[in-house]
PDB file of C-alpha atoms in Angstrom:
ATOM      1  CA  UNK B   1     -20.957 -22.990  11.424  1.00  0.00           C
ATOM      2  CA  UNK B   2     -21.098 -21.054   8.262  1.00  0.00           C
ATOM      3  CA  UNK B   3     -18.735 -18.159   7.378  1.00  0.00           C
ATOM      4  CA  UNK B   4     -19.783 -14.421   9.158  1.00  0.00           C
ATOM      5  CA  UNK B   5     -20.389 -12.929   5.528  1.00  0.00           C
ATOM      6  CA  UNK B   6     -20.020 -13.811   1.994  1.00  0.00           C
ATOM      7  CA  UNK B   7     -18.010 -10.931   1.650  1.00  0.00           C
ATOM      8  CA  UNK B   8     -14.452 -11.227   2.038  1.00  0.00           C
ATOM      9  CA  UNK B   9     -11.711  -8.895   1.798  1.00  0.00           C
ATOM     10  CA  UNK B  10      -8.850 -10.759   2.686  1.00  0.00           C
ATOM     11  CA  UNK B  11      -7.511 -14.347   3.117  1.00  0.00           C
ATOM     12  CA  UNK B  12      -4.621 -15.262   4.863  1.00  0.00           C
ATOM     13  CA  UNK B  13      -2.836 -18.754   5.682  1.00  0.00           C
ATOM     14  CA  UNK B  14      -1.451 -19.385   9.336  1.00  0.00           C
ATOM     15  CA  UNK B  15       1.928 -21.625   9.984  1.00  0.00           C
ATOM     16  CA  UNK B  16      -0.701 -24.436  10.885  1.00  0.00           C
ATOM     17  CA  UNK B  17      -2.102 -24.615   7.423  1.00  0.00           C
ATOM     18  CA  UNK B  18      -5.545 -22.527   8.958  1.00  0.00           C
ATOM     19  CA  UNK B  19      -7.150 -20.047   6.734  1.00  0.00           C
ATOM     20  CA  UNK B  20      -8.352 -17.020   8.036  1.00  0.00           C
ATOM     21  CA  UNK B  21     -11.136 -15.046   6.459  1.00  0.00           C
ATOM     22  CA  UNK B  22     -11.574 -11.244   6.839  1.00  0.00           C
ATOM     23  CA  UNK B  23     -15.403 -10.029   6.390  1.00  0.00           C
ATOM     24  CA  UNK B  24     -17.550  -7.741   6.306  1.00  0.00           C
ATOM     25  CA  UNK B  25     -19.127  -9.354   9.569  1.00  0.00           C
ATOM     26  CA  UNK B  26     -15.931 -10.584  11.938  1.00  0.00           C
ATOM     27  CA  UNK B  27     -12.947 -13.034  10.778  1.00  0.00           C
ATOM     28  CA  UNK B  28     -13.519 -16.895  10.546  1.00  0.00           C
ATOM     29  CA  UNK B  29     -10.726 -19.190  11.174  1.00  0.00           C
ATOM     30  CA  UNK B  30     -11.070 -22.214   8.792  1.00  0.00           C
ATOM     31  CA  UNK B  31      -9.447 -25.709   9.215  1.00  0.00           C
ATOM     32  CA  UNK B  32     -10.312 -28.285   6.722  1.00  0.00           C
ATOM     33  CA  UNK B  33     -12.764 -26.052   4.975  1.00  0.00           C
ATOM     34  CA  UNK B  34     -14.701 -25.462   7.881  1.00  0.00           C
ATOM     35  CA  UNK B  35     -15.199 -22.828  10.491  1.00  0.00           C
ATOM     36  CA  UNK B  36     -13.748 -23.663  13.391  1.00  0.00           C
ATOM     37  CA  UNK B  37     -13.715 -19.825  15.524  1.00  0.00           C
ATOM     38  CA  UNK B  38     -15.119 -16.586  14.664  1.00  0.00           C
ATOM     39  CA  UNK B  39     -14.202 -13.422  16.179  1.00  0.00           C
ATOM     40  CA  UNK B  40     -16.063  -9.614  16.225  1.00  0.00           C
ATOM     41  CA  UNK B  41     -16.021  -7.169  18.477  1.00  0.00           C
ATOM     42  CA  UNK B  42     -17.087  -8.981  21.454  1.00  0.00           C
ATOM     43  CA  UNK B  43     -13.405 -10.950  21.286  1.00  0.00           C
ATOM     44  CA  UNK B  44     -11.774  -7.405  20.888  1.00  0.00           C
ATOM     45  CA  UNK B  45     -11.915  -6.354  17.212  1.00  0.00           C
ATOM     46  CA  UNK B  46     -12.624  -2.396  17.138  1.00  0.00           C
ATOM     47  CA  UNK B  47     -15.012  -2.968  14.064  1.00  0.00           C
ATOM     48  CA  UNK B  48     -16.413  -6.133  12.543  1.00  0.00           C
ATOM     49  CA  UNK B  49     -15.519  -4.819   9.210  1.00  0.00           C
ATOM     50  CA  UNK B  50     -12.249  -6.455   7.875  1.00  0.00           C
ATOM     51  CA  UNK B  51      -9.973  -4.765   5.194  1.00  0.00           C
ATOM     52  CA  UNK B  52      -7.126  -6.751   6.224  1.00  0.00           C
ATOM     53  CA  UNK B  53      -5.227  -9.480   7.580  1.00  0.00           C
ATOM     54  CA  UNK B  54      -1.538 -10.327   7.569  1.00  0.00           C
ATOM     55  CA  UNK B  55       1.131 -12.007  10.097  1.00  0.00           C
ATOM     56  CA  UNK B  56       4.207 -10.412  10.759  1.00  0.00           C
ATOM     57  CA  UNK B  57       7.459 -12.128  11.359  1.00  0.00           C
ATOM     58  CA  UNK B  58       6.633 -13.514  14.964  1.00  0.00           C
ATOM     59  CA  UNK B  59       3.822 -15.280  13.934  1.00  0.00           C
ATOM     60  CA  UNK B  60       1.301 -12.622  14.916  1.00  0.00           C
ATOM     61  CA  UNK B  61      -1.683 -11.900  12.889  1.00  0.00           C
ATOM     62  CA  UNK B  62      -2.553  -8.110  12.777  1.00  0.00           C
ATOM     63  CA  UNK B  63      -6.331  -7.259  11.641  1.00  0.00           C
ATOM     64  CA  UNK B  64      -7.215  -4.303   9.665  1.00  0.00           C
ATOM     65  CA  UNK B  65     -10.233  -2.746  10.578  1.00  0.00           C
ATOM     66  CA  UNK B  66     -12.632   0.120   9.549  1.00  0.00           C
ATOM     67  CA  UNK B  67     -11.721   1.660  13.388  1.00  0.00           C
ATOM     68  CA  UNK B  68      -8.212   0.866  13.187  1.00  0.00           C
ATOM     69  CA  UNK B  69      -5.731  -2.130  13.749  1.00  0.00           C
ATOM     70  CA  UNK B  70      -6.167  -4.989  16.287  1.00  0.00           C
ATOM     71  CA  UNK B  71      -3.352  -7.669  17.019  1.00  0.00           C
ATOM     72  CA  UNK B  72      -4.811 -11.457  17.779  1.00  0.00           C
ATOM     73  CA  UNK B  73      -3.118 -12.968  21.010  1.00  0.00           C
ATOM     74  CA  UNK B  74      -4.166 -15.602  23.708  1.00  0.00           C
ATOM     75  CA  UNK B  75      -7.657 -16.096  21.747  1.00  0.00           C
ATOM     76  CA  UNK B  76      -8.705 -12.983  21.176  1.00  0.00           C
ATOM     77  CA  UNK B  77      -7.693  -8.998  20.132  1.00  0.00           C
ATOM     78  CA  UNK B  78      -6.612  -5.941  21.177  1.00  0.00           C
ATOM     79  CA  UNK B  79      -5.673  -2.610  19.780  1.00  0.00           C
ATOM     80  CA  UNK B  80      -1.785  -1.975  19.740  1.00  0.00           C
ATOM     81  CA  UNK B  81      -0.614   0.480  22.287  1.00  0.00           C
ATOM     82  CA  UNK B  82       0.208   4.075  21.639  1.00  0.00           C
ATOM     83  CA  UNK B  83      -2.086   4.315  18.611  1.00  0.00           C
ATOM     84  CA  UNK B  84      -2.529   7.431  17.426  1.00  0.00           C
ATOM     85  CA  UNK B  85      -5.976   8.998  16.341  1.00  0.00           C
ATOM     86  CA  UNK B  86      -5.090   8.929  12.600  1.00  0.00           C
ATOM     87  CA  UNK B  87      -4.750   5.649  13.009  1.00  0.00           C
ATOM     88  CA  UNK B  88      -8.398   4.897  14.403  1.00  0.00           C
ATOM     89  CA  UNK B  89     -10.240   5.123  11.084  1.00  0.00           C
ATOM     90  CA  UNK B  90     -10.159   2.274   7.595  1.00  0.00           C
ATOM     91  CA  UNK B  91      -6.875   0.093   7.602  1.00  0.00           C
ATOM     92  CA  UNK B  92      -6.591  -0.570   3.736  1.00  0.00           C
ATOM     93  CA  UNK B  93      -3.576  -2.493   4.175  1.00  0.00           C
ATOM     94  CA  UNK B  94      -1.015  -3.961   6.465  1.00  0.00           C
ATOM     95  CA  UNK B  95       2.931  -5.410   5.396  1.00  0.00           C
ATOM     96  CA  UNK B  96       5.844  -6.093   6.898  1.00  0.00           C
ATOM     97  CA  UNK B  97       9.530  -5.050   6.246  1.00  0.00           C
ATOM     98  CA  UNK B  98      13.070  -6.830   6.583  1.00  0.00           C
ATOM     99  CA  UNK B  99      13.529  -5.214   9.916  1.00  0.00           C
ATOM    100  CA  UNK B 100      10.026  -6.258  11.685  1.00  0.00           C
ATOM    101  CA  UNK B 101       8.581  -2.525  11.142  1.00  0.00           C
ATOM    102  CA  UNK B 102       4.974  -3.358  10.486  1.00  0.00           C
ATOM    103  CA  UNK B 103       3.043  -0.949   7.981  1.00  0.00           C
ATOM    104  CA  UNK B 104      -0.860   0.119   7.943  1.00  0.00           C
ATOM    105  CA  UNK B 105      -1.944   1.850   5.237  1.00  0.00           C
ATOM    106  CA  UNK B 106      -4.938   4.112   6.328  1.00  0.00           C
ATOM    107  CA  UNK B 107      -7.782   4.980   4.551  1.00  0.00           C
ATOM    108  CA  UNK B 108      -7.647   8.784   4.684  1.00  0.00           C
ATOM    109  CA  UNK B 109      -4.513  10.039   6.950  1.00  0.00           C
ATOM    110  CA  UNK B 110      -1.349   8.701   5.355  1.00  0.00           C
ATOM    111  CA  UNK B 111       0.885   5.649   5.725  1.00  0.00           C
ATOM    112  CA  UNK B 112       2.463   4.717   8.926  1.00  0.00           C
ATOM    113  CA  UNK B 113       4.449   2.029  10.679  1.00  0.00           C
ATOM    114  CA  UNK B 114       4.159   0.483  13.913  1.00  0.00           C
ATOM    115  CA  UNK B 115       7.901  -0.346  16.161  1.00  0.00           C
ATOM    116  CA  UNK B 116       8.610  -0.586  19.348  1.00  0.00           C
ATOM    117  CA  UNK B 117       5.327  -0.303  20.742  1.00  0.00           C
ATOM    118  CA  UNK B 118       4.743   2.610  19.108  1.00  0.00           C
ATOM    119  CA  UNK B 119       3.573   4.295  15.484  1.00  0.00           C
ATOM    120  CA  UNK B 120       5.473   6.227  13.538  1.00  0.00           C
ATOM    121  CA  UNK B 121       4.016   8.658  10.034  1.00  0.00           C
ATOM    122  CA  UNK B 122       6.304   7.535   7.076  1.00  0.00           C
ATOM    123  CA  UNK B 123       6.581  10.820   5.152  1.00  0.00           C
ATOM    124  CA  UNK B 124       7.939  11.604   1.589  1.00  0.00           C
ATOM    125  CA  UNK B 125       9.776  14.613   1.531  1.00  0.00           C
ATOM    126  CA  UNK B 126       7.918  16.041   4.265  1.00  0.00           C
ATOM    127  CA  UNK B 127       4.554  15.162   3.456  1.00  0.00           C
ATOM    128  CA  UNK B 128       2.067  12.079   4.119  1.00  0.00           C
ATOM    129  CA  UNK B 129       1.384   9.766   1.769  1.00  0.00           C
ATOM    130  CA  UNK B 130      -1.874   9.420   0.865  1.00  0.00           C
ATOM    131  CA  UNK B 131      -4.496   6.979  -0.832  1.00  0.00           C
ATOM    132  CA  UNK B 132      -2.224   3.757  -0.112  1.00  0.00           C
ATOM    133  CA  UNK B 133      -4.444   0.331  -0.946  1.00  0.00           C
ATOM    134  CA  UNK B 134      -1.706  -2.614  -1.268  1.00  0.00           C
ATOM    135  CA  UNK B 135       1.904  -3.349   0.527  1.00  0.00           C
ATOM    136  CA  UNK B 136       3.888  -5.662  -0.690  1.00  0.00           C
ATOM    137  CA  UNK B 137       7.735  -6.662   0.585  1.00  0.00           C
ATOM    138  CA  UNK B 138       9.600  -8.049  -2.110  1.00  0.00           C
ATOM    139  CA  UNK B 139      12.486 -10.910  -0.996  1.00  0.00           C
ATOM    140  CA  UNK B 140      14.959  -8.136  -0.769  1.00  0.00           C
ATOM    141  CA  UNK B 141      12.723  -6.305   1.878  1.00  0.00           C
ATOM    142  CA  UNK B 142      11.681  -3.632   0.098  1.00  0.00           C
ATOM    143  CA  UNK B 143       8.233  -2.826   0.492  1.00  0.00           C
ATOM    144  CA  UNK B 144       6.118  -1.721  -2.639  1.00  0.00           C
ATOM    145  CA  UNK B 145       3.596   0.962  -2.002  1.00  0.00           C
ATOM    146  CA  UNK B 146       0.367   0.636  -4.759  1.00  0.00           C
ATOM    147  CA  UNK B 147      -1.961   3.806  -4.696  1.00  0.00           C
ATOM    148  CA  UNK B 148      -5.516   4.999  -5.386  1.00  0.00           C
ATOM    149  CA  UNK B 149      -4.327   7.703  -8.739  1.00  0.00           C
ATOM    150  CA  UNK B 150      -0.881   8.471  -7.145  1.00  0.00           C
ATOM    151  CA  UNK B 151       1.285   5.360  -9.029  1.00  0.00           C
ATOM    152  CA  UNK B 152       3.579   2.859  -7.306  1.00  0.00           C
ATOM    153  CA  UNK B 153       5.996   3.984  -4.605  1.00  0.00           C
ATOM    154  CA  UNK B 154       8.885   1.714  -3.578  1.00  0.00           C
ATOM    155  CA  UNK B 155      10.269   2.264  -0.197  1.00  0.00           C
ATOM    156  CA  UNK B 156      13.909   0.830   0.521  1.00  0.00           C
ATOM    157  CA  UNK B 157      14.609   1.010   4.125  1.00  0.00           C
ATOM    158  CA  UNK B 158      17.785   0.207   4.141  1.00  0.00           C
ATOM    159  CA  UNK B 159      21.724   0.535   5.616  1.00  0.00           C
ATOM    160  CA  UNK B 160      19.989   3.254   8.371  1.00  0.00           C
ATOM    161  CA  UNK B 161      18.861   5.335   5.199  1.00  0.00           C
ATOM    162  CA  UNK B 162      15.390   5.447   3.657  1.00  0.00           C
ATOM    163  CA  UNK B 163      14.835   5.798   0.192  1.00  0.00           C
ATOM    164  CA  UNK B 164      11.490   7.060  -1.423  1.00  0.00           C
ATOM    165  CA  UNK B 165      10.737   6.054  -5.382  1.00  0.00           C
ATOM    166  CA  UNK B 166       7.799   6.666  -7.348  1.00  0.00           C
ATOM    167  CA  UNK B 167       6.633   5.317 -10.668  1.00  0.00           C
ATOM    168  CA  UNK B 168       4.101   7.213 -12.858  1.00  0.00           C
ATOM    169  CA  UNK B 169       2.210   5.554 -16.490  1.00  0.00           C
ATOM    170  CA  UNK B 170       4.474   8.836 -17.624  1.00  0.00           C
ATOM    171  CA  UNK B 171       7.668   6.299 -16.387  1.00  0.00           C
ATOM    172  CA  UNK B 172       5.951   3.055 -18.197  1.00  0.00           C
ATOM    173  CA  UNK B 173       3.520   2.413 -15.644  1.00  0.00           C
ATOM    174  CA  UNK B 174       0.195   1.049 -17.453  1.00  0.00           C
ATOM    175  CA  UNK B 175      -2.007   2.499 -14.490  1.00  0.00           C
ATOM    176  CA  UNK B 176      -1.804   5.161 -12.070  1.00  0.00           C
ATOM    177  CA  UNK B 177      -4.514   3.015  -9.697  1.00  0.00           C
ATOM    178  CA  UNK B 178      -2.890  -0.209  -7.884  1.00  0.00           C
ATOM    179  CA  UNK B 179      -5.075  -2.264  -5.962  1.00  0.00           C
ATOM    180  CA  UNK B 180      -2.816  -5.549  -5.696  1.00  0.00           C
ATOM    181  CA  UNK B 181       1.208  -5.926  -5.886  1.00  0.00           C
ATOM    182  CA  UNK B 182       2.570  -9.447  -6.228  1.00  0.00           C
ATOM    183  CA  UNK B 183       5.857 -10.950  -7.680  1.00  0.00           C
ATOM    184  CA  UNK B 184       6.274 -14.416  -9.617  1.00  0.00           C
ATOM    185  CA  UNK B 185       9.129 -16.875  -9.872  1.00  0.00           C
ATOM    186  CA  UNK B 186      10.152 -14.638 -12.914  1.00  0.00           C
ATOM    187  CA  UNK B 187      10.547 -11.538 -10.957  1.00  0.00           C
ATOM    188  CA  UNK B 188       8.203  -9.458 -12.304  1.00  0.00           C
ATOM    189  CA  UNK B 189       5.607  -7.674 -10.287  1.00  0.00           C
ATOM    190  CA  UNK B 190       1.759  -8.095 -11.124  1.00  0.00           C
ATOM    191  CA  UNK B 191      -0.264  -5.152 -10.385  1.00  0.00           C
ATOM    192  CA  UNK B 192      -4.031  -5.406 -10.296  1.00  0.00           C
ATOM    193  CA  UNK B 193      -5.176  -2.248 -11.308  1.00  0.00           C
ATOM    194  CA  UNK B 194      -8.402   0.384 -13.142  1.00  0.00           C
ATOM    195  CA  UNK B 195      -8.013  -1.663 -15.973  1.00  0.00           C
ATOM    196  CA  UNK B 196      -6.859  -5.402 -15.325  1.00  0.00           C
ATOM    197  CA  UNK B 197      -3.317  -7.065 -14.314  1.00  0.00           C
ATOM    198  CA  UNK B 198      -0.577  -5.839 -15.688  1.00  0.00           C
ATOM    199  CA  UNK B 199       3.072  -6.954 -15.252  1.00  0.00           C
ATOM    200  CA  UNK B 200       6.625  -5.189 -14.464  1.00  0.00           C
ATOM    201  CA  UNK B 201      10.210  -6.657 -14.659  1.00  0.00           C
ATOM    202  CA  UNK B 202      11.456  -6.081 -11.061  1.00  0.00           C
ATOM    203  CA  UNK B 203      14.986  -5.493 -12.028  1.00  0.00           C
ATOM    204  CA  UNK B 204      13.438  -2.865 -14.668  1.00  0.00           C
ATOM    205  CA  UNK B 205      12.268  -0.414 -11.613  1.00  0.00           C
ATOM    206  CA  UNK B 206      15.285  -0.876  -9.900  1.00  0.00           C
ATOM    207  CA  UNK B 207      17.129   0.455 -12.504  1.00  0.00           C
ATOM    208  CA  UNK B 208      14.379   3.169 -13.063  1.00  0.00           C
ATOM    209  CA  UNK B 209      14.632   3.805  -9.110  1.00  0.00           C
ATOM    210  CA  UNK B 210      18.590   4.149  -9.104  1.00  0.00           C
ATOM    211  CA  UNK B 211      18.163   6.492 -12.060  1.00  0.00           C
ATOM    212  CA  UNK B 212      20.234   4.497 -14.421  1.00  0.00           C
ATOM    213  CA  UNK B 213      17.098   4.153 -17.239  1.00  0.00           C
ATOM    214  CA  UNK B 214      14.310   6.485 -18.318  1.00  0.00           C
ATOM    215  CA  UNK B 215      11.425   4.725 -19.111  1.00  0.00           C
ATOM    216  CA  UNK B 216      10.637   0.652 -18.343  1.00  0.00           C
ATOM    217  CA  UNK B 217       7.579  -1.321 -20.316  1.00  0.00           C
ATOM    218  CA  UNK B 218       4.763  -2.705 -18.078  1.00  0.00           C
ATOM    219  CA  UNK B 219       2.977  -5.838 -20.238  1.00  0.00           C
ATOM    220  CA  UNK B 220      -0.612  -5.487 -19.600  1.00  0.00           C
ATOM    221  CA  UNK B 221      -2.635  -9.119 -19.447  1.00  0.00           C
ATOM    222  CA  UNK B 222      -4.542  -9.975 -22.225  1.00  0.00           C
TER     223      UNK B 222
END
């Protein structure tokens, strides 16, 4: 059978070496470059429409959906228990940090993360944290927060304290809009952004973060 939709928003790898495909129309499982299982709403998925897919630790593969997140188990999903209602709308992203707390990004209510069987708000200084499109955890664990106009956020959840940092184009950032966070063997970051990729020394924001520089250089690709 032929994939749900041409459209895909996100692709992720299993520990067997299967790719799974997250559409506009459902999630295909692919083995061999073929479809080999699809899955909508009638095996459980809240909404057909998939923003995002990514497996935690465990080997669990949590779906993003336009009405909310949906964990695959036993052939086919469910909705987490103890979701709240902010958590029932667009799932831009989903990540993981060192200490198994899974994040989902929403769409429109702020940033939260799911432990214990239950889903917690991660606020900064009080206040949600809005417009978040890409997660990334770094090999250190700490997960890097890309925004729609609000910069890059780094969150380091560490030694029972949590630590909120945020990176502006005022700080060196070349865009203010991050769509995609990855890191190379170099140990820079690549953002996809408004305006391309661009790339970040790592050990540059760290510094930045622990207050021990004022500005860094982002290298935009050309």
């Amino acid at each position: 059978s032929d994939l749900a939709s041409n459209t895909i928003y996100s692709l992720v790898e299993d520990r067997d070496g299967a790719l799974w495909a997250g559409t506009t129309s459902g999630i295909n499982r692919l083995r061999n470059g073929r479809v080999d299982a699809s899955y909508s709403t009638a095996q459980g998925l809240p909404s057909p429409h998939i923003r995002a897919l990514f497996f935690d630790h465990t080997g669990t593969l949590w779906a993003g959906t336009d009405k909310g997140p949906a964990v695959f188990a036993n052939g086919s999903f469910t909705t987490p228990k103890n979701i709240p209602g902010e958590l029932k709308g667009p799932i831009a992203a989903i990540n993981e940090d060192r200490d198994g707390r899974v994040y989902l990004a929403t769409e429109q209510d702020g940033l939260f993360f799911y432990q214990d069987g239950a889903a917690h708000e991660l606020l900064q200084n009080g206040a949600s944290i809005h417009d978040v499109d890409a997660l990334y955890t770094d090999p250190d664990g700490l997960l890097w927060i890309g925004t729609q106009g609000g910069g890059l956020r780094l969150l380091d959840h560490g030694h029972g304290q949590e630590k909120m940092s945020t990176f502006f184009v005022r700080d060196g950032l070349f865009d203010n809009e991050i769509y995609g966070i990855i890191r190379d063997d170099q140990d820079h970051l690549w953002m996809a952004c408004s305006k391309g990729l661009f790339s970040v020394n790592r050990a540059d924001l760290l510094e930045f973060a622990a207050g021990k520089r004022k500005k860094f250089v982002s290298s935009p690709y050309s």
